[in-house]
XYZ file of C-alpha atoms in Angstrom:
267
model
C -12.564 -2.056 67.349
C -14.186 -1.876 64.451
C -14.087 -4.404 61.309
C -12.335 -3.697 58.441
C -14.358 -5.249 55.319
C -12.702 -6.836 52.763
C -12.616 -5.474 49.857
C -12.047 -7.763 46.012
C -10.469 -4.846 43.889
C -10.694 -6.673 39.874
C -7.591 -6.136 38.532
C -7.685 -3.786 35.813
C -4.982 -3.827 32.958
C -3.056 -0.655 31.913
C -3.976 -0.243 28.383
C -2.247 2.995 26.723
C -4.152 4.708 24.279
C -4.040 6.841 22.026
C -5.600 10.678 22.549
C -7.351 13.134 20.221
C -5.310 14.682 19.414
C -2.738 11.875 17.808
C -5.959 10.020 16.190
C -7.074 13.806 14.518
C -3.501 14.052 13.061
C -3.262 9.945 12.577
C -5.928 10.201 10.358
C -5.168 12.931 8.517
C -1.444 12.203 7.480
C -3.566 8.748 5.723
C -5.683 11.518 4.504
C -8.815 9.173 6.384
C -8.544 6.236 4.316
C -7.278 2.358 5.339
C -3.813 2.508 4.555
C -4.365 -1.793 4.030
C -7.143 -1.250 1.404
C -7.248 2.383 0.696
C -11.028 2.712 1.915
C -12.479 6.328 2.033
C -13.657 5.980 6.341
C -14.916 9.305 6.562
C -18.064 11.103 4.585
C -21.334 12.854 5.220
C -23.934 11.589 7.337
C -27.762 12.699 5.678
C -28.718 12.770 9.482
C -27.990 16.440 9.767
C -25.314 19.275 8.533
C -22.726 18.346 10.046
C -23.505 15.221 11.381
C -20.248 12.234 9.593
C -20.056 8.858 8.982
C -16.331 7.445 11.021
C -15.752 3.410 10.254
C -11.911 4.139 10.844
C -10.080 3.126 13.807
C -6.658 4.722 15.029
C -5.190 0.760 15.992
C -2.286 -0.262 18.100
C 0.687 -1.508 15.843
C 2.189 -3.092 19.035
C -0.476 -3.628 21.439
C -1.922 -1.135 23.754
C -1.210 -4.075 27.273
C 0.005 -7.269 27.714
C -1.118 -9.712 26.308
C -2.288 -7.856 23.189
C -1.049 -8.254 19.728
C 2.152 -7.634 18.722
C 2.946 -6.978 22.481
C 6.245 -5.381 22.954
C 7.157 -5.447 26.836
C 9.642 -3.270 25.693
C 8.844 -0.179 24.337
C 6.938 2.243 27.021
C 3.777 3.226 27.632
C 4.329 7.145 26.224
C 6.064 4.806 22.738
C 2.665 2.581 22.813
C 0.354 5.979 22.759
C 2.096 7.325 20.378
C 1.513 8.026 16.537
C 4.366 6.256 15.502
C 3.066 3.408 17.130
C -0.677 3.718 15.492
C -1.976 3.676 12.087
C -5.615 4.447 10.420
C -7.090 1.421 9.154
C -10.790 0.491 8.364
C -12.952 -1.831 10.279
C -12.187 -4.713 8.884
C -8.724 -4.227 8.370
C -8.116 -3.300 12.279
C -10.175 -6.702 13.171
C -8.062 -8.540 10.543
C -4.613 -7.637 11.674
C -5.143 -8.697 15.724
C -6.738 -11.962 14.676
C -3.661 -13.051 12.092
C -0.668 -11.401 13.622
C 2.120 -13.398 11.535
C -0.410 -12.108 8.967
C 0.538 -8.920 9.769
C 3.505 -8.732 12.019
C 4.920 -5.126 13.447
C 7.871 -4.754 10.246
C 5.351 -5.033 7.723
C 1.998 -2.559 9.482
C 5.667 -0.319 9.599
C 6.202 -0.429 6.122
C 2.418 -0.216 4.567
C 2.115 2.593 7.353
C 5.014 4.442 5.782
C 3.993 3.751 2.198
C 0.651 4.450 2.547
C 2.049 8.028 4.182
C 4.614 8.947 0.743
C 1.915 7.924 -1.562
C -0.595 10.052 -0.040
C 2.277 12.912 0.398
C 2.936 12.998 -3.820
C -0.883 13.302 -5.316
C -1.207 16.333 -2.595
C -2.618 19.004 -4.516
C -3.496 16.643 -7.892
C -7.348 17.244 -9.160
C -9.440 14.170 -8.797
C -9.531 14.100 -12.183
C -6.152 13.556 -12.946
C -6.818 9.901 -14.699
C -3.936 8.317 -15.667
C -4.856 5.318 -18.598
C -1.370 2.693 -20.055
C -0.969 3.708 -23.724
C -3.126 1.641 -26.009
C -6.142 2.199 -24.713
C -7.879 0.590 -22.630
C -6.303 -1.763 -20.522
C -6.662 -5.346 -19.381
C -4.738 -7.255 -16.920
C -2.530 -10.362 -18.944
C -0.201 -11.414 -16.268
C 0.803 -11.568 -12.585
C 3.127 -12.207 -10.635
C 5.319 -11.173 -7.498
C 9.059 -11.031 -6.371
C 11.785 -10.212 -4.242
C 14.067 -7.162 -5.199
C 16.580 -9.228 -4.839
C 15.797 -11.830 -6.942
C 15.577 -8.987 -9.790
C 18.847 -9.311 -12.106
C 21.685 -6.606 -10.967
C 20.827 -5.345 -15.170
C 17.131 -4.870 -14.770
C 17.205 -3.235 -11.693
C 19.704 -0.613 -12.432
C 16.894 0.236 -15.275
C 14.156 0.055 -11.867
C 16.717 2.123 -10.063
C 14.861 5.525 -10.485
C 11.762 3.938 -8.972
C 13.017 1.685 -6.956
C 14.501 4.514 -4.830
C 11.372 6.379 -5.386
C 9.776 3.320 -3.488
C 12.469 3.252 -0.907
C 12.459 0.008 -2.061
C 15.266 -1.986 -0.717
C 16.610 -6.050 -2.106
C 14.150 -7.381 0.790
C 10.966 -5.986 -0.726
C 8.372 -7.170 -1.813
C 6.438 -6.117 -5.204
C 3.862 -7.425 -7.303
C 4.122 -7.259 -10.969
C 1.392 -6.982 -13.659
C 1.689 -7.556 -17.203
C -1.193 -5.253 -18.728
C -2.268 -4.420 -22.858
C -4.575 -3.535 -24.797
C -8.264 -4.689 -24.987
C -8.849 -7.424 -27.841
C -10.389 -5.104 -30.280
C -7.026 -2.908 -29.714
C -5.574 -5.278 -30.854
C -6.993 -6.588 -33.466
C -7.583 -2.956 -35.145
C -3.675 -2.610 -34.174
C -2.585 -5.616 -35.589
C 0.371 -5.905 -32.600
C -0.455 -6.308 -28.884
C 2.132 -3.086 -26.341
C 3.253 -4.747 -23.168
C 3.523 -2.699 -20.047
C 4.302 -3.871 -16.622
C 3.074 -1.994 -13.718
C 4.607 -2.317 -10.219
C 2.343 -2.652 -6.826
C 1.561 -3.164 -3.769
C 2.025 -7.112 -2.966
C -0.472 -6.137 -0.553
C -2.848 -4.966 -2.650
C -2.037 -7.810 -5.488
C -2.830 -10.898 -2.846
C -6.262 -8.945 -2.368
C -6.765 -9.327 -6.004
C -6.022 -12.264 -6.742
C -7.722 -14.100 -3.851
C -10.995 -12.274 -4.178
C -11.262 -13.500 -7.576
C -13.598 -16.625 -7.863
C -13.114 -17.043 -11.615
C -9.826 -16.546 -12.720
C -7.377 -13.634 -12.107
C -8.855 -10.147 -14.010
C -8.785 -6.383 -13.029
C -12.272 -4.429 -13.965
C -11.363 -1.310 -14.891
C -8.167 0.721 -13.755
C -5.443 0.061 -11.241
C -5.831 2.494 -8.551
C -2.714 4.218 -8.427
C -1.839 5.027 -4.971
C -1.140 0.628 -5.820
C 1.371 1.059 -8.435
C 5.095 1.471 -7.546
C 6.320 2.297 -11.298
C 5.032 1.357 -15.260
C 7.947 0.896 -17.655
C 7.364 -1.313 -21.383
C 7.529 -4.653 -21.642
C 7.068 -7.736 -18.913
C 10.709 -7.994 -18.069
C 11.330 -11.627 -19.344
C 11.208 -9.058 -22.576
C 12.355 -5.824 -21.230
C 15.825 -6.088 -23.309
C 14.466 -6.974 -26.310
C 12.847 -3.685 -25.869
C 16.289 -1.759 -24.942
C 17.640 -3.270 -27.281
C 14.990 -1.933 -29.757
C 15.408 1.319 -28.326
C 19.251 0.882 -28.892
C 18.968 0.161 -33.214
C 15.537 3.267 -33.052
C 17.933 5.969 -31.180
C 14.072 6.940 -29.573
C 15.290 8.568 -25.758
C 12.810 7.301 -22.429
C 13.232 8.555 -19.681
C 11.317 8.081 -16.087
C 8.576 10.867 -16.023
C 6.459 11.092 -12.655
C 3.095 11.351 -14.505
C -0.129 13.293 -13.260
C -0.909 10.835 -10.559
C 2.259 10.598 -8.882
C 3.549 7.140 -9.935
C 7.356 7.400 -12.253
C 6.754 6.139 -16.098
C 9.845 5.118 -18.310
C 8.652 7.475 -20.952
C 9.606 8.235 -24.901
C 10.306 11.774 -24.794
Protein backbone atom coordinates (compact mmCIF):
# COMPACT_ATOMS: atom_id res chain seq x y z
CA UNK A 1 0.00 0.00 0.00
CA UNK A 2 1.34 3.32 -1.00
CA UNK A 3 1.87 5.71 1.83
CA UNK A 4 0.46 9.15 1.21
CA UNK A 5 2.88 11.92 2.05
CA UNK A 6 1.55 14.51 4.48
CA UNK A 7 1.63 18.02 3.18
CA UNK A 8 1.59 21.26 5.13
CA UNK A 9 -0.65 23.77 3.47
CA UNK A 10 -0.15 27.38 4.45
CA UNK A 11 -3.46 29.06 5.10
CA UNK A 12 -3.59 32.11 2.86
CA UNK A 13 -6.15 34.77 3.49
CA UNK A 14 -8.29 35.76 0.57
CA UNK A 15 -7.50 39.30 -0.55
CA UNK A 16 -10.15 41.11 -2.54
CA UNK A 17 -7.94 43.41 -4.58
CA UNK A 18 -8.77 45.86 -7.34
CA UNK A 19 -8.39 44.95 -11.00
CA UNK A 20 -6.45 47.15 -13.42
CA UNK A 21 -9.55 48.87 -14.82
CA UNK A 22 -10.82 49.81 -11.36
CA UNK A 23 -7.42 51.20 -10.42
CA UNK A 24 -7.14 53.21 -13.63
CA UNK A 25 -10.69 54.59 -13.34
CA UNK A 26 -10.11 55.56 -9.70
CA UNK A 27 -6.89 57.43 -10.54
CA UNK A 28 -8.55 59.32 -13.39
CA UNK A 29 -11.57 60.25 -11.27
CA UNK A 30 -9.14 61.76 -8.75
CA UNK A 31 -7.17 63.53 -11.52
CA UNK A 32 -4.15 61.50 -10.35
CA UNK A 33 -4.10 63.56 -7.13
CA UNK A 34 -4.08 62.21 -3.59
CA UNK A 35 -7.56 62.87 -2.26
CA UNK A 36 -6.19 63.82 1.19
CA UNK A 37 -3.26 66.13 0.49
CA UNK A 38 -3.91 66.84 -3.24
CA UNK A 39 -0.35 65.82 -4.13
CA UNK A 40 0.16 65.01 -7.82
CA UNK A 41 0.95 61.29 -7.97
CA UNK A 42 1.90 60.77 -11.62
CA UNK A 43 4.62 62.47 -13.64
CA UNK A 44 6.92 61.93 -16.61
CA UNK A 45 10.06 59.91 -16.00
CA UNK A 46 13.38 60.85 -17.61
CA UNK A 47 14.22 57.20 -18.28
CA UNK A 48 12.43 57.12 -21.63
CA UNK A 49 9.93 59.00 -23.78
CA UNK A 50 6.99 56.98 -22.48
CA UNK A 51 8.17 56.22 -18.94
CA UNK A 52 6.00 57.33 -16.02
CA UNK A 53 6.65 57.82 -12.31
CA UNK A 54 3.68 56.81 -10.16
CA UNK A 55 3.55 57.35 -6.41
CA UNK A 56 -0.21 56.85 -6.24
CA UNK A 57 -1.98 53.91 -4.61
CA UNK A 58 -5.46 52.48 -5.03
CA UNK A 59 -6.07 51.95 -1.33
CA UNK A 60 -8.91 50.04 0.28
CA UNK A 61 -11.28 51.99 2.50
CA UNK A 62 -12.48 48.76 4.13
CA UNK A 63 -9.63 46.25 4.18
CA UNK A 64 -9.29 43.63 1.45
CA UNK A 65 -8.85 40.77 3.91
CA UNK A 66 -9.73 39.89 7.53
CA UNK A 67 -7.64 41.59 10.15
CA UNK A 68 -6.89 44.57 7.95
CA UNK A 69 -7.74 48.22 8.74
CA UNK A 70 -11.49 48.93 8.77
CA UNK A 71 -12.30 45.37 7.62
CA UNK A 72 -16.06 44.87 7.25
CA UNK A 73 -17.16 41.22 7.41
CA UNK A 74 -20.61 42.14 6.09
CA UNK A 75 -19.22 43.16 2.71
CA UNK A 76 -19.05 40.72 -0.18
CA UNK A 77 -15.79 40.13 -2.08
CA UNK A 78 -17.29 42.04 -5.01
CA UNK A 79 -18.01 45.05 -2.78
CA UNK A 80 -14.50 45.02 -1.29
CA UNK A 81 -12.91 45.01 -4.73
CA UNK A 82 -15.24 47.66 -6.18
CA UNK A 83 -14.38 51.27 -6.94
CA UNK A 84 -16.81 52.36 -4.22
CA UNK A 85 -14.40 50.86 -1.66
CA UNK A 86 -11.31 52.39 -3.29
CA UNK A 87 -9.58 55.70 -2.58
CA UNK A 88 -6.63 57.17 -4.52
CA UNK A 89 -3.80 58.25 -2.23
CA UNK A 90 -0.14 59.10 -2.25
CA UNK A 91 2.01 56.46 -0.57
CA UNK A 92 2.44 58.54 2.60
CA UNK A 93 -1.29 58.96 3.18
CA UNK A 94 -1.99 55.35 2.19
CA UNK A 95 0.21 54.27 5.11
CA UNK A 96 -1.20 56.92 7.43
CA UNK A 97 -4.83 55.81 7.06
CA UNK A 98 -3.91 52.20 7.80
CA UNK A 99 -1.73 53.05 10.79
CA UNK A 100 -4.45 55.11 12.51
CA UNK A 101 -7.98 53.85 11.90
CA UNK A 102 -9.33 55.98 14.74
CA UNK A 103 -8.25 59.14 12.93
CA UNK A 104 -9.34 57.73 9.57
CA UNK A 105 -12.63 55.83 9.99
CA UNK A 106 -14.59 54.54 7.01
CA UNK A 107 -17.21 57.35 6.86
CA UNK A 108 -14.53 60.04 6.90
CA UNK A 109 -12.63 58.46 4.02
CA UNK A 110 -15.81 58.20 1.95
CA UNK A 111 -16.53 61.89 2.63
CA UNK A 112 -13.00 62.95 1.68
CA UNK A 113 -13.14 60.97 -1.55
CA UNK A 114 -16.53 62.41 -2.48
CA UNK A 115 -15.43 65.99 -1.77
CA UNK A 116 -12.23 65.61 -3.77
CA UNK A 117 -13.98 64.17 -6.81
CA UNK A 118 -16.58 66.95 -6.65
CA UNK A 119 -13.82 69.57 -6.53
CA UNK A 120 -12.05 68.02 -9.51
CA UNK A 121 -15.32 67.97 -11.45
CA UNK A 122 -15.96 71.67 -10.69
CA UNK A 123 -12.52 72.58 -12.09
CA UNK A 124 -12.88 70.57 -15.30
CA UNK A 125 -11.83 72.62 -18.33
CA UNK A 126 -10.48 75.55 -16.33
CA UNK A 127 -7.10 76.82 -17.57
CA UNK A 128 -4.19 76.42 -15.20
CA UNK A 129 -3.38 80.14 -15.30
CA UNK A 130 -6.81 81.18 -14.00
CA UNK A 131 -5.48 82.27 -10.61
CA UNK A 132 -7.84 83.55 -7.91
CA UNK A 133 -6.65 86.22 -5.57
CA UNK A 134 -8.48 87.82 -2.65
CA UNK A 135 -9.52 91.47 -2.99
CA UNK A 136 -7.16 94.05 -1.53
CA UNK A 137 -3.85 92.73 -2.81
CA UNK A 138 -1.68 89.94 -1.49
CA UNK A 139 -3.56 88.18 1.30
CA UNK A 140 -2.23 86.92 4.62
CA UNK A 141 -3.93 84.69 7.16
CA UNK A 142 -4.73 86.47 10.42
CA UNK A 143 -6.72 83.89 12.39
CA UNK A 144 -8.30 80.46 12.06
CA UNK A 145 -10.88 78.20 13.69
CA UNK A 146 -12.62 74.85 13.34
CA UNK A 147 -16.41 74.69 13.68
CA UNK A 148 -19.26 72.27 13.16
CA UNK A 149 -22.00 73.52 10.88
CA UNK A 150 -24.55 72.83 13.61
CA UNK A 151 -22.75 75.26 15.94
CA UNK A 152 -23.32 78.24 13.62
CA UNK A 153 -26.24 80.54 14.37
CA UNK A 154 -29.33 80.00 12.25
CA UNK A 155 -29.02 83.47 10.70
CA UNK A 156 -25.39 82.85 9.74
CA UNK A 157 -26.24 79.44 8.29
CA UNK A 158 -29.05 81.02 6.27
CA UNK A 159 -26.55 83.40 4.64
CA UNK A 160 -24.13 80.54 4.02
CA UNK A 161 -26.92 78.32 2.65
CA UNK A 162 -25.84 78.37 -1.02
CA UNK A 163 -22.26 77.49 -0.12
CA UNK A 164 -23.30 74.72 2.29
CA UNK A 165 -25.62 73.23 -0.32
CA UNK A 166 -23.01 73.55 -3.08
CA UNK A 167 -20.46 71.64 -0.99
CA UNK A 168 -23.03 69.22 0.48
CA UNK A 169 -22.11 70.24 4.02
CA UNK A 170 -24.57 69.03 6.65
CA UNK A 171 -25.03 69.73 10.34
CA UNK A 172 -22.36 67.23 11.40
CA UNK A 173 -19.70 68.42 8.97
CA UNK A 174 -16.72 70.34 10.29
CA UNK A 175 -15.25 73.29 8.40
CA UNK A 176 -12.04 75.21 8.76
CA UNK A 177 -12.30 78.99 8.86
CA UNK A 178 -9.54 81.41 7.90
CA UNK A 179 -9.60 85.17 8.41
CA UNK A 180 -7.75 86.72 5.49
CA UNK A 181 -6.63 90.35 5.28
CA UNK A 182 -4.36 92.48 3.16
CA UNK A 183 -0.61 92.60 3.67
CA UNK A 184 0.77 95.16 6.11
CA UNK A 185 2.09 97.36 3.29
CA UNK A 186 -1.36 97.46 1.73
CA UNK A 187 -2.93 98.31 5.07
CA UNK A 188 -0.64 101.30 5.62
CA UNK A 189 -1.32 102.68 2.16
CA UNK A 190 -5.06 102.08 2.30
CA UNK A 191 -5.50 103.08 5.93
CA UNK A 192 -7.90 100.22 6.59
CA UNK A 193 -7.93 96.44 6.85
CA UNK A 194 -10.34 94.60 4.53
CA UNK A 195 -11.13 91.18 5.96
CA UNK A 196 -12.40 88.10 4.19
CA UNK A 197 -13.39 84.71 5.52
CA UNK A 198 -12.39 81.55 3.70
CA UNK A 199 -14.20 78.33 4.54
CA UNK A 200 -11.76 75.50 3.89
CA UNK A 201 -11.46 71.74 4.25
CA UNK A 202 -10.59 71.00 7.88
CA UNK A 203 -8.15 68.25 6.93
CA UNK A 204 -6.02 70.70 4.97
CA UNK A 205 -6.17 73.30 7.77
CA UNK A 206 -5.16 70.66 10.35
CA UNK A 207 -2.18 69.77 8.17
CA UNK A 208 -1.14 73.42 7.91
CA UNK A 209 -1.51 74.08 11.63
CA UNK A 210 0.39 70.94 12.64
CA UNK A 211 3.12 71.69 10.13
CA UNK A 212 3.96 75.12 11.47
CA UNK A 213 6.87 75.01 13.90
CA UNK A 214 6.64 78.70 14.87
CA UNK A 215 3.15 80.09 15.01
CA UNK A 216 0.48 79.88 12.35
CA UNK A 217 0.90 81.10 8.83
CA UNK A 218 0.16 80.22 5.25
CA UNK A 219 2.83 81.13 2.74
CA UNK A 220 1.29 82.17 -0.55
CA UNK A 221 -2.20 81.49 -1.75
CA UNK A 222 -4.60 79.03 -0.15
CA UNK A 223 -5.04 76.14 -2.63
CA UNK A 224 -8.35 76.64 -4.39
CA UNK A 225 -9.23 72.94 -4.23
CA UNK A 226 -9.23 73.21 -0.42
CA UNK A 227 -11.72 76.13 -0.34
CA UNK A 228 -15.46 75.68 0.22
CA UNK A 229 -16.35 79.35 -0.19
CA UNK A 230 -15.47 82.97 0.57
CA UNK A 231 -17.40 85.78 2.23
CA UNK A 232 -16.56 89.32 3.38
CA UNK A 233 -15.79 89.86 7.08
CA UNK A 234 -14.90 87.53 9.96
CA UNK A 235 -17.89 85.72 11.54
CA UNK A 236 -17.86 87.99 14.63
CA UNK A 237 -18.25 91.07 12.45
CA UNK A 238 -20.40 89.63 9.72
CA UNK A 239 -23.67 91.13 10.87
CA UNK A 240 -22.06 94.57 11.01
CA UNK A 241 -21.18 93.93 7.39
CA UNK A 242 -24.82 93.07 6.61
CA UNK A 243 -25.97 96.27 8.33
CA UNK A 244 -23.56 98.26 6.18
CA UNK A 245 -25.03 96.64 3.07
CA UNK A 246 -28.51 97.79 4.11
CA UNK A 247 -27.31 101.32 4.86
CA UNK A 248 -25.40 101.72 1.58
CA UNK A 249 -27.83 99.84 -0.62
CA UNK A 250 -25.06 97.71 -2.12
CA UNK A 251 -26.01 94.32 -3.52
CA UNK A 252 -24.04 91.16 -2.83
CA UNK A 253 -24.70 87.72 -4.28
CA UNK A 254 -23.07 84.32 -4.43
CA UNK A 255 -21.03 83.89 -7.59
CA UNK A 256 -18.78 81.06 -8.70
CA UNK A 257 -15.13 82.00 -9.00
CA UNK A 258 -12.88 80.82 -11.81
CA UNK A 259 -11.44 78.30 -9.39
CA UNK A 260 -14.78 76.65 -8.81
CA UNK A 261 -15.80 77.75 -5.29
CA UNK A 262 -18.57 80.25 -4.41
CA UNK A 263 -17.82 83.82 -3.38
CA UNK A 264 -20.27 86.26 -1.77
CA UNK A 265 -19.28 89.37 -3.67
CA UNK A 266 -20.64 92.75 -4.72
CA UNK A 267 -22.57 92.85 -7.98
